[in-house]
Amino acid sequence: MDNLLIVLVGVALGAVYLLPSYLAFARGAKDRWLILLINVAFGASLIGWGVALYMATRTPKRAKPLTQ
């Protein structure tokens, strides 16, 4: 029973850890591979995780319409 609890907690923590990467790929973010790299490399620090989450959830800039 204790081993099952450890595995479930590990899976839950892993899901939260990779949440920014999942959001980036699900939303089709332009820099999704960069977000994954930041998330994996620097996600252990809360700053790196926060930066990845911000990048994954920000609204993409819209292109200005062409005027004729």
Coordinates of N, CA, C and O in Angstrom, one line a residue:
M1 N 0.8 -1.2 0.0 CA 0.0 0.0 0.0 C 0.9 1.3 0.0 O 0.5 2.2 -0.7
D2 N 2.0 1.2 0.8 CA 2.8 2.4 0.8 C 3.5 2.6 -0.5 O 3.7 3.8 -0.9
N3 N 3.9 1.6 -1.2 CA 4.5 1.7 -2.6 C 3.5 2.3 -3.6 O 3.9 3.2 -4.4
L4 N 2.3 2.0 -3.5 CA 1.3 2.5 -4.4 C 1.1 4.0 -4.1 O 1.0 4.8 -5.1
L5 N 1.1 4.4 -2.9 CA 0.9 5.8 -2.5 C 2.1 6.6 -3.0 O 2.0 7.7 -3.6
I6 N 3.3 6.1 -2.9 CA 4.5 6.7 -3.4 C 4.5 6.9 -4.9 O 4.8 8.0 -5.4
V7 N 4.0 5.9 -5.6 CA 3.9 6.0 -7.1 C 2.9 7.0 -7.5 O 3.1 7.8 -8.4
L8 N 1.7 7.0 -6.8 CA 0.7 8.0 -7.1 C 1.1 9.4 -6.9 O 0.9 10.3 -7.7
V9 N 1.8 9.6 -5.8 CA 2.3 11.0 -5.5 C 3.4 11.4 -6.5 O 3.4 12.5 -6.9
G10 N 4.2 10.5 -6.9 CA 5.2 10.7 -7.9 C 4.7 11.1 -9.2 O 5.1 12.0 -9.9
V11 N 3.6 10.4 -9.6 CA 3.0 10.7 -10.9 C 2.3 12.1 -10.8 O 2.3 12.9 -11.8
A12 N 1.6 12.4 -9.7 CA 1.0 13.7 -9.6 C 2.0 14.8 -9.6 O 1.8 15.8 -10.3
L13 N 3.1 14.6 -8.9 CA 4.1 15.7 -8.9 C 4.7 15.8 -10.3 O 5.0 17.0 -10.7
G14 N 4.9 14.7 -11.0 CA 5.5 14.8 -12.3 C 4.5 15.5 -13.3 O 4.9 16.3 -14.2
A15 N 3.2 15.3 -13.1 CA 2.2 16.0 -13.9 C 2.2 17.5 -13.7 O 2.2 18.3 -14.6
V16 N 2.3 17.9 -12.4 CA 2.4 19.3 -12.1 C 3.7 19.9 -12.6 O 3.7 21.0 -13.2
Y17 N 4.8 19.2 -12.5 CA 6.1 19.6 -13.0 C 6.1 19.9 -14.5 O 6.6 20.9 -15.0
L18 N 5.4 19.0 -15.3 CA 5.4 19.2 -16.7 C 4.2 19.9 -17.2 O 4.0 20.0 -18.4
L19 N 3.4 20.5 -16.4 CA 2.2 21.2 -16.8 C 2.4 22.3 -17.8 O 1.7 22.4 -18.8
P20 N 3.5 23.2 -17.6 CA 3.7 24.2 -18.6 C 4.0 23.6 -20.0 O 3.5 24.1 -21.0
S21 N 4.7 22.5 -20.1 CA 5.0 21.9 -21.4 C 3.7 21.3 -22.0 O 3.5 21.5 -23.2
Y22 N 2.9 20.7 -21.2 CA 1.7 20.1 -21.7 C 0.8 21.3 -22.3 O 0.2 21.1 -23.3
L23 N 0.7 22.3 -21.5 CA -0.2 23.5 -22.0 C 0.4 24.1 -23.3 O -0.4 24.4 -24.2
A24 N 1.7 24.2 -23.4 CA 2.3 24.7 -24.6 C 2.0 23.9 -25.8 O 1.6 24.4 -26.9
F25 N 2.1 22.6 -25.7 CA 1.8 21.7 -26.8 C 0.3 21.6 -27.1 O -0.1 21.6 -28.2
A26 N -0.5 21.6 -26.1 CA -2.0 21.6 -26.3 C -2.5 22.8 -26.9 O -3.4 22.8 -27.7
R27 N -1.9 24.0 -26.6 CA -2.3 25.3 -27.2 C -1.6 25.6 -28.5 O -2.0 26.5 -29.2
G28 N -0.7 24.8 -28.9 CA 0.1 25.0 -30.1 C 0.9 26.3 -30.0 O 1.0 27.0 -31.0
A29 N 1.6 26.5 -28.9 CA 2.4 27.7 -28.7 C 3.6 27.7 -29.7 O 4.1 26.6 -30.1
K30 N 3.9 28.8 -30.2 CA 5.0 29.0 -31.2 C 6.3 28.4 -30.7 O 7.0 27.7 -31.4
D31 N 6.6 28.7 -29.4 CA 7.9 28.3 -28.8 C 7.8 27.1 -27.9 O 8.4 27.0 -26.9
R32 N 7.0 26.1 -28.3 CA 6.7 25.0 -27.4 C 7.9 24.2 -27.1 O 8.0 23.7 -26.0
W33 N 8.8 24.0 -28.1 CA 10.1 23.3 -27.8 C 11.0 24.0 -26.8 O 11.6 23.4 -26.0
L34 N 11.0 25.3 -26.9 CA 11.8 26.1 -26.0 C 11.2 26.0 -24.6 O 11.9 25.9 -23.6
I35 N 9.9 26.1 -24.5 CA 9.2 25.9 -23.3 C 9.5 24.6 -22.6 O 9.7 24.5 -21.4
L36 N 9.5 23.5 -23.4 CA 9.8 22.2 -22.9 C 11.2 22.2 -22.4 O 11.5 21.6 -21.3
L37 N 12.2 22.8 -23.1 CA 13.5 22.8 -22.7 C 13.7 23.6 -21.3 O 14.4 23.1 -20.4
I38 N 13.1 24.7 -21.3 CA 13.1 25.5 -20.0 C 12.5 24.8 -18.9 O 13.0 24.7 -17.8
N39 N 11.3 24.1 -19.2 CA 10.6 23.4 -18.1 C 11.4 22.2 -17.6 O 11.5 22.0 -16.4
V40 N 12.1 21.5 -18.5 CA 12.9 20.3 -18.0 C 14.2 20.8 -17.4 O 14.5 20.2 -16.3
A41 N 14.8 21.8 -17.9 CA 16.1 22.2 -17.4 C 16.1 23.0 -16.2 O 16.9 22.8 -15.3
F42 N 15.1 23.9 -16.1 CA 15.0 24.9 -15.0 C 13.8 24.8 -14.2 O 13.5 25.6 -13.3
G43 N 12.9 23.8 -14.5 CA 11.6 23.7 -13.8 C 11.7 23.4 -12.3 O 10.8 23.7 -11.6
A44 N 12.9 22.8 -11.9 CA 13.0 22.5 -10.5 C 13.1 23.7 -9.6 O 12.7 23.7 -8.5
S45 N 13.6 24.8 -10.2 CA 13.5 26.1 -9.5 C 12.1 26.7 -9.8 O 11.6 26.6 -10.9
L46 N 11.5 27.3 -8.8 CA 10.2 27.9 -9.1 C 10.2 29.0 -10.1 O 9.2 29.2 -10.8
I47 N 11.4 29.6 -10.2 CA 11.5 30.7 -11.2 C 11.4 30.1 -12.6 O 10.7 30.6 -13.5
G48 N 12.1 29.1 -12.9 CA 12.1 28.4 -14.2 C 10.8 27.9 -14.5 O 10.3 28.0 -15.7
W49 N 10.1 27.3 -13.5 CA 8.8 26.7 -13.8 C 7.8 27.8 -14.1 O 6.9 27.7 -14.9
G50 N 7.9 28.9 -13.3 CA 7.0 30.1 -13.6 C 7.2 30.7 -14.9 O 6.3 31.1 -15.6
V51 N 8.5 30.8 -15.4 CA 8.7 31.4 -16.7 C 8.1 30.5 -17.8 O 7.5 30.9 -18.7
A52 N 8.3 29.2 -17.6 CA 7.8 28.2 -18.6 C 6.2 28.3 -18.6 O 5.6 28.3 -19.7
L53 N 5.6 28.4 -17.4 CA 4.2 28.5 -17.4 C 3.7 29.8 -18.0 O 2.7 29.8 -18.7
Y54 N 4.4 30.9 -17.7 CA 4.0 32.2 -18.3 C 4.1 32.1 -19.9 O 3.2 32.5 -20.6
M55 N 5.2 31.5 -20.4 CA 5.4 31.4 -21.8 C 4.3 30.5 -22.4 O 3.9 30.8 -23.6
A56 N 3.9 29.5 -21.7 CA 2.9 28.6 -22.3 C 1.5 29.2 -22.3 O 0.7 28.8 -23.1
T57 N 1.2 30.1 -21.4 CA -0.1 30.6 -21.3 C -0.3 32.0 -21.9 O -1.5 32.5 -21.9
R58 N 0.7 32.6 -22.3 CA 0.5 34.0 -22.8 C -0.2 33.9 -24.2 O -0.1 33.0 -24.9
T59 N -0.9 35.0 -24.4 CA -1.6 35.1 -25.7 C -0.7 35.5 -26.8 O 0.1 36.4 -26.6
P60 N -0.7 34.8 -27.9 CA 0.2 35.1 -29.0 C -0.1 36.5 -29.6 O -1.3 36.9 -29.6
K61 N 0.9 37.2 -30.0 CA 0.7 38.5 -30.6 C 0.0 38.3 -32.0 O 0.3 37.4 -32.7
R62 N -1.0 39.1 -32.2 CA -1.7 39.1 -33.5 C -0.9 39.9 -34.5 O -0.5 41.0 -34.2
A63 N -0.9 39.4 -35.7 CA -0.3 40.2 -36.8 C -1.2 41.3 -37.2 O -2.4 41.2 -37.1
K64 N -0.6 42.4 -37.5 CA -1.3 43.6 -37.9 C -1.9 43.3 -39.3 O -1.3 42.8 -40.2
P65 N -3.2 43.7 -39.5 CA -3.8 43.5 -40.8 C -3.1 44.4 -41.8 O -2.7 45.5 -41.6
L66 N -3.0 43.8 -43.0 CA -2.4 44.6 -44.1 C -3.4 45.6 -44.7 O -4.6 45.3 -44.9
T67 N -3.0 46.8 -44.8 CA -3.9 47.9 -45.4 C -3.5 48.1 -46.8 O -2.3 48.1 -47.1
Q68 N -4.4 48.4 -47.6 CA -4.1 48.7 -49.0 C -4.3 50.1 -49.3 O -5.1 50.8 -48.9

